[in-house]
Coordinates of C-alpha atoms in Angstrom, one line a residue:
X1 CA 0.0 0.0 0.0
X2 CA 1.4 3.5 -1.0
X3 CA -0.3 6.4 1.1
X4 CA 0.1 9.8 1.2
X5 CA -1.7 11.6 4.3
X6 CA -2.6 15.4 4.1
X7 CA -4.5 18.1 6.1
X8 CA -3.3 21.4 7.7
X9 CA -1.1 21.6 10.8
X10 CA -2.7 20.3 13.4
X11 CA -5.3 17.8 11.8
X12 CA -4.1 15.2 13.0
X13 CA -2.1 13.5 10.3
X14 CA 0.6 12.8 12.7
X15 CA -1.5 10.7 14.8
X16 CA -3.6 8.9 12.5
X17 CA -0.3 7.9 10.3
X18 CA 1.3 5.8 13.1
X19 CA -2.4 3.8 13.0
X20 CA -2.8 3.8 9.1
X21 CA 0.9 2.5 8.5
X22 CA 0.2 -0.3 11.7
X23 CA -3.2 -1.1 9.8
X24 CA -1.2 -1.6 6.8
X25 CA 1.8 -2.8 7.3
X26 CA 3.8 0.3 6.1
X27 CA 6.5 2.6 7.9
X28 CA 4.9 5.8 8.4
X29 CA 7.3 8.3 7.0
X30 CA 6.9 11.4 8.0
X31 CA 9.0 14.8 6.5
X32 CA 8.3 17.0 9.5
X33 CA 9.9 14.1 12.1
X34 CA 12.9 13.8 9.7
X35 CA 13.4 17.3 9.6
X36 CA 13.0 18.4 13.6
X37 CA 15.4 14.7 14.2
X38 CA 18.0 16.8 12.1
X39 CA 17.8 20.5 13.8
X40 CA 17.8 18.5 17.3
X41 CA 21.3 16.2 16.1
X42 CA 22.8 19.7 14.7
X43 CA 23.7 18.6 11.4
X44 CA 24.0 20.3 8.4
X45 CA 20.6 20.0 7.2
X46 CA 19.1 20.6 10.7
X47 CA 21.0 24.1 10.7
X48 CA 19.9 24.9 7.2
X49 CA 16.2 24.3 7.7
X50 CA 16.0 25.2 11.4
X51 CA 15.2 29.3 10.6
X52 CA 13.0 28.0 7.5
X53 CA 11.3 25.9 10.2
X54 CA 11.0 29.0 13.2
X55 CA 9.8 31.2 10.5
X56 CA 6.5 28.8 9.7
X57 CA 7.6 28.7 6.2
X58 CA 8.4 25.0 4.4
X59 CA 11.6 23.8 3.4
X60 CA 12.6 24.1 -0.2
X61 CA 11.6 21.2 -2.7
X62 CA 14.6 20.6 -3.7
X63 CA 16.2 19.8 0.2
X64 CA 12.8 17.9 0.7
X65 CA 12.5 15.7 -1.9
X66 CA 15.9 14.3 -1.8
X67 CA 15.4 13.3 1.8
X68 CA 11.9 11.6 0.9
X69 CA 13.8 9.8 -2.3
X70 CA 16.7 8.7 0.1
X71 CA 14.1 7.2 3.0
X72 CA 12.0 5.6 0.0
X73 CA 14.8 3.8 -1.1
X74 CA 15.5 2.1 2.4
X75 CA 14.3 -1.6 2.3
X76 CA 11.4 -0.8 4.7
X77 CA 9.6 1.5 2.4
X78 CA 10.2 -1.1 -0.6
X79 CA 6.8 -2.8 -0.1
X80 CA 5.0 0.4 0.6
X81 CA 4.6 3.2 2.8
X82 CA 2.3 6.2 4.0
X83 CA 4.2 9.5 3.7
X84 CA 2.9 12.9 6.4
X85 CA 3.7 15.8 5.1
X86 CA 5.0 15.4 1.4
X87 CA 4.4 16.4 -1.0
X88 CA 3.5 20.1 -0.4
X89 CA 3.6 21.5 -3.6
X90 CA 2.8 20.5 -7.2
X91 CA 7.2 20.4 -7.5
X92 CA 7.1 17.7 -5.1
X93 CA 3.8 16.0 -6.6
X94 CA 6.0 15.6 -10.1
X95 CA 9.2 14.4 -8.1
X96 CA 7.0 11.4 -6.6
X97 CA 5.6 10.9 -9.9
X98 CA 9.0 10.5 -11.6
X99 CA 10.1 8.5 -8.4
X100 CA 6.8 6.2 -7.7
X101 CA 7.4 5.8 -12.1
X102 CA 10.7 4.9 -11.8
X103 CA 10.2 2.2 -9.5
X104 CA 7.2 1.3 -11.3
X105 CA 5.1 2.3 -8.3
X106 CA 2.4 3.8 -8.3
X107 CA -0.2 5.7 -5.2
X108 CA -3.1 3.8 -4.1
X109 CA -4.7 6.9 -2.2
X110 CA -4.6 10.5 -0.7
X111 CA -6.3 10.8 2.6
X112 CA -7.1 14.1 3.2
X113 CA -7.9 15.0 6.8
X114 CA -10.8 17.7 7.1
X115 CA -11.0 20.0 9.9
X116 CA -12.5 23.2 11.0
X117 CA -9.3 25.9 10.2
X118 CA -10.2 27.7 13.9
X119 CA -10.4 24.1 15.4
X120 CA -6.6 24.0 14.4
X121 CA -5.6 26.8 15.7
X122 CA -7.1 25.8 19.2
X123 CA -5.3 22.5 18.9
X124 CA -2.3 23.6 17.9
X125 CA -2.5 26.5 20.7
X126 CA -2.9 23.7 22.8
X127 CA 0.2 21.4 22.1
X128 CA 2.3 24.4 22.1
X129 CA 1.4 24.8 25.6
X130 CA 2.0 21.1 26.2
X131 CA 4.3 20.3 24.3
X132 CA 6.9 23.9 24.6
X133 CA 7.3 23.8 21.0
X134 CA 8.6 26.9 20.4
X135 CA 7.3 27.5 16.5
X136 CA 3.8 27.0 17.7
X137 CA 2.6 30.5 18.8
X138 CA -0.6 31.8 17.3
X139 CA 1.2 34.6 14.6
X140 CA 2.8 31.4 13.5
X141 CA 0.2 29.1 13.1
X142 CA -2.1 31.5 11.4
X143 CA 0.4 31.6 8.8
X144 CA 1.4 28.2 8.6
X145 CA -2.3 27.7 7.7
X146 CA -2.3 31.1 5.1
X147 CA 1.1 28.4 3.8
X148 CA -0.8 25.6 3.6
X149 CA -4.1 26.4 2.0
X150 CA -2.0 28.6 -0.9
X151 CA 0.7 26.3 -1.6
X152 CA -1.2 22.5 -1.2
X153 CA -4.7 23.2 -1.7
X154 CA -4.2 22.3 -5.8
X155 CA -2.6 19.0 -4.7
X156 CA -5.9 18.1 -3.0
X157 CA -7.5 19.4 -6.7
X158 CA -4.5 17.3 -8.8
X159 CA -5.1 14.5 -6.4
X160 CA -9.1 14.3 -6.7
X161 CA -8.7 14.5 -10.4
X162 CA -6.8 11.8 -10.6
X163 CA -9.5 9.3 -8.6
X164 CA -7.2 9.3 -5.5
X165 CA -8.3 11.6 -3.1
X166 CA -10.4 10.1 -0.2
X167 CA -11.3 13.0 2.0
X168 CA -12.1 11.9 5.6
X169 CA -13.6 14.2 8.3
X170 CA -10.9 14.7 10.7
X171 CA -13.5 15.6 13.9
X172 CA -13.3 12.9 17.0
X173 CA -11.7 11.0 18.5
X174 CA -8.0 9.5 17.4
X175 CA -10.2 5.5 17.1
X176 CA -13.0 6.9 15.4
X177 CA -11.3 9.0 12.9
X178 CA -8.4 6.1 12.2
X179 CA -12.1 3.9 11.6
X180 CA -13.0 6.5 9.0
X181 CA -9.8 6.4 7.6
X182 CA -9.2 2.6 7.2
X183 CA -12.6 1.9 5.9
X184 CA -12.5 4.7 3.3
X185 CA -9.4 3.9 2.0
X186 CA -10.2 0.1 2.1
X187 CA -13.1 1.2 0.1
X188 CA -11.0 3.0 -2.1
X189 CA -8.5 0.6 -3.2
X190 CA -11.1 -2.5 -3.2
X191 CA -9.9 -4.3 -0.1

């Protein structure tokens, strides 16, 4: 099964991934875990992307996509996967294309978490508080959301047109939504 899981900050997509790739037997490979793994190691990508990161704003393609290539290509991910947070712009949908085509893979679904854009915010304001994440303050949030409506909003359009989109309402709690998910997707892909 090849998954890709998408919503704005704070919908949950980290959450329901761990469950979707457990349901499916898939690593759960998620671009903003590789990305804060680097900043808190200090390596060189970790410096590069850690003001990028601060600043609410998403790493460029480029830096991404090679990282999702290189953690594709580990033997874990040979059998399938469900990726959190990539792609994020039609750039990235193309380098997944050309990579999925290469390997002569191909998606079996887009989940698409839907939630209530204030609901976020009060989630999010939440797990900052919890959580002392420092890039979660509400100036930040509103314009990771102002990010992520303009720059992946036509994936959700290029995904749907393509027959893959399964859009799942994101409300409840993390069992009921990961039921929605499973059985929509299992719908989906004829299982």
């Amino acid at each position: 099964m090849r998954l890709l899981i998408m919503g704005a900050p704070g919908a949950g997509k980290g959450t329901q991934a761990v469950g979707i790739a457990t349901h499916y037997g898939v690593p759960a490979i998620s671009t903003g875990d590789m990305f804060r793994d680097n900043v808190k190691n200090g390596t060189p990508l970790g410096k590069q992307v850690d003001a990028i990161m601060k600043a609410g704003d998403f790493v460029p393609d480029e830096i991404t996509e090679q990282i999702v290539a290189d953690r594709l290509d580990q033997p874990d991910a040979q059998g399938g996967f469900l990726l959190d947070g990539f792609p994020r712009t039609m750039h990235q949908v193309d380098a997944l294309d050309d990579y999925l085509d290469k390997h002569g893979h191909s998606l079996d679904a887009v989940i698409s978490l839907d939630v209530d854009p204030e609901d976020l915010i009060a989630r999010l304001l939440k797990r900052a508080e919890l959580e002392g994440r420092a890039d979660d303050n509400e100036e930040t949030i509103r314009h990771r959301m102002e990010v992520y409506t303009s720059s992946t909003a036509p994936l959700l359009d290029a995904y749907k047109s393509r027959g893959l989109l399964v859009a799942v309402d994101g409300n409840g709690t993390v069992d009921e939504v990961g039921a929605r998910i499973a059985a929509a997707v299992d719908a989906k892909v004829g299982r």
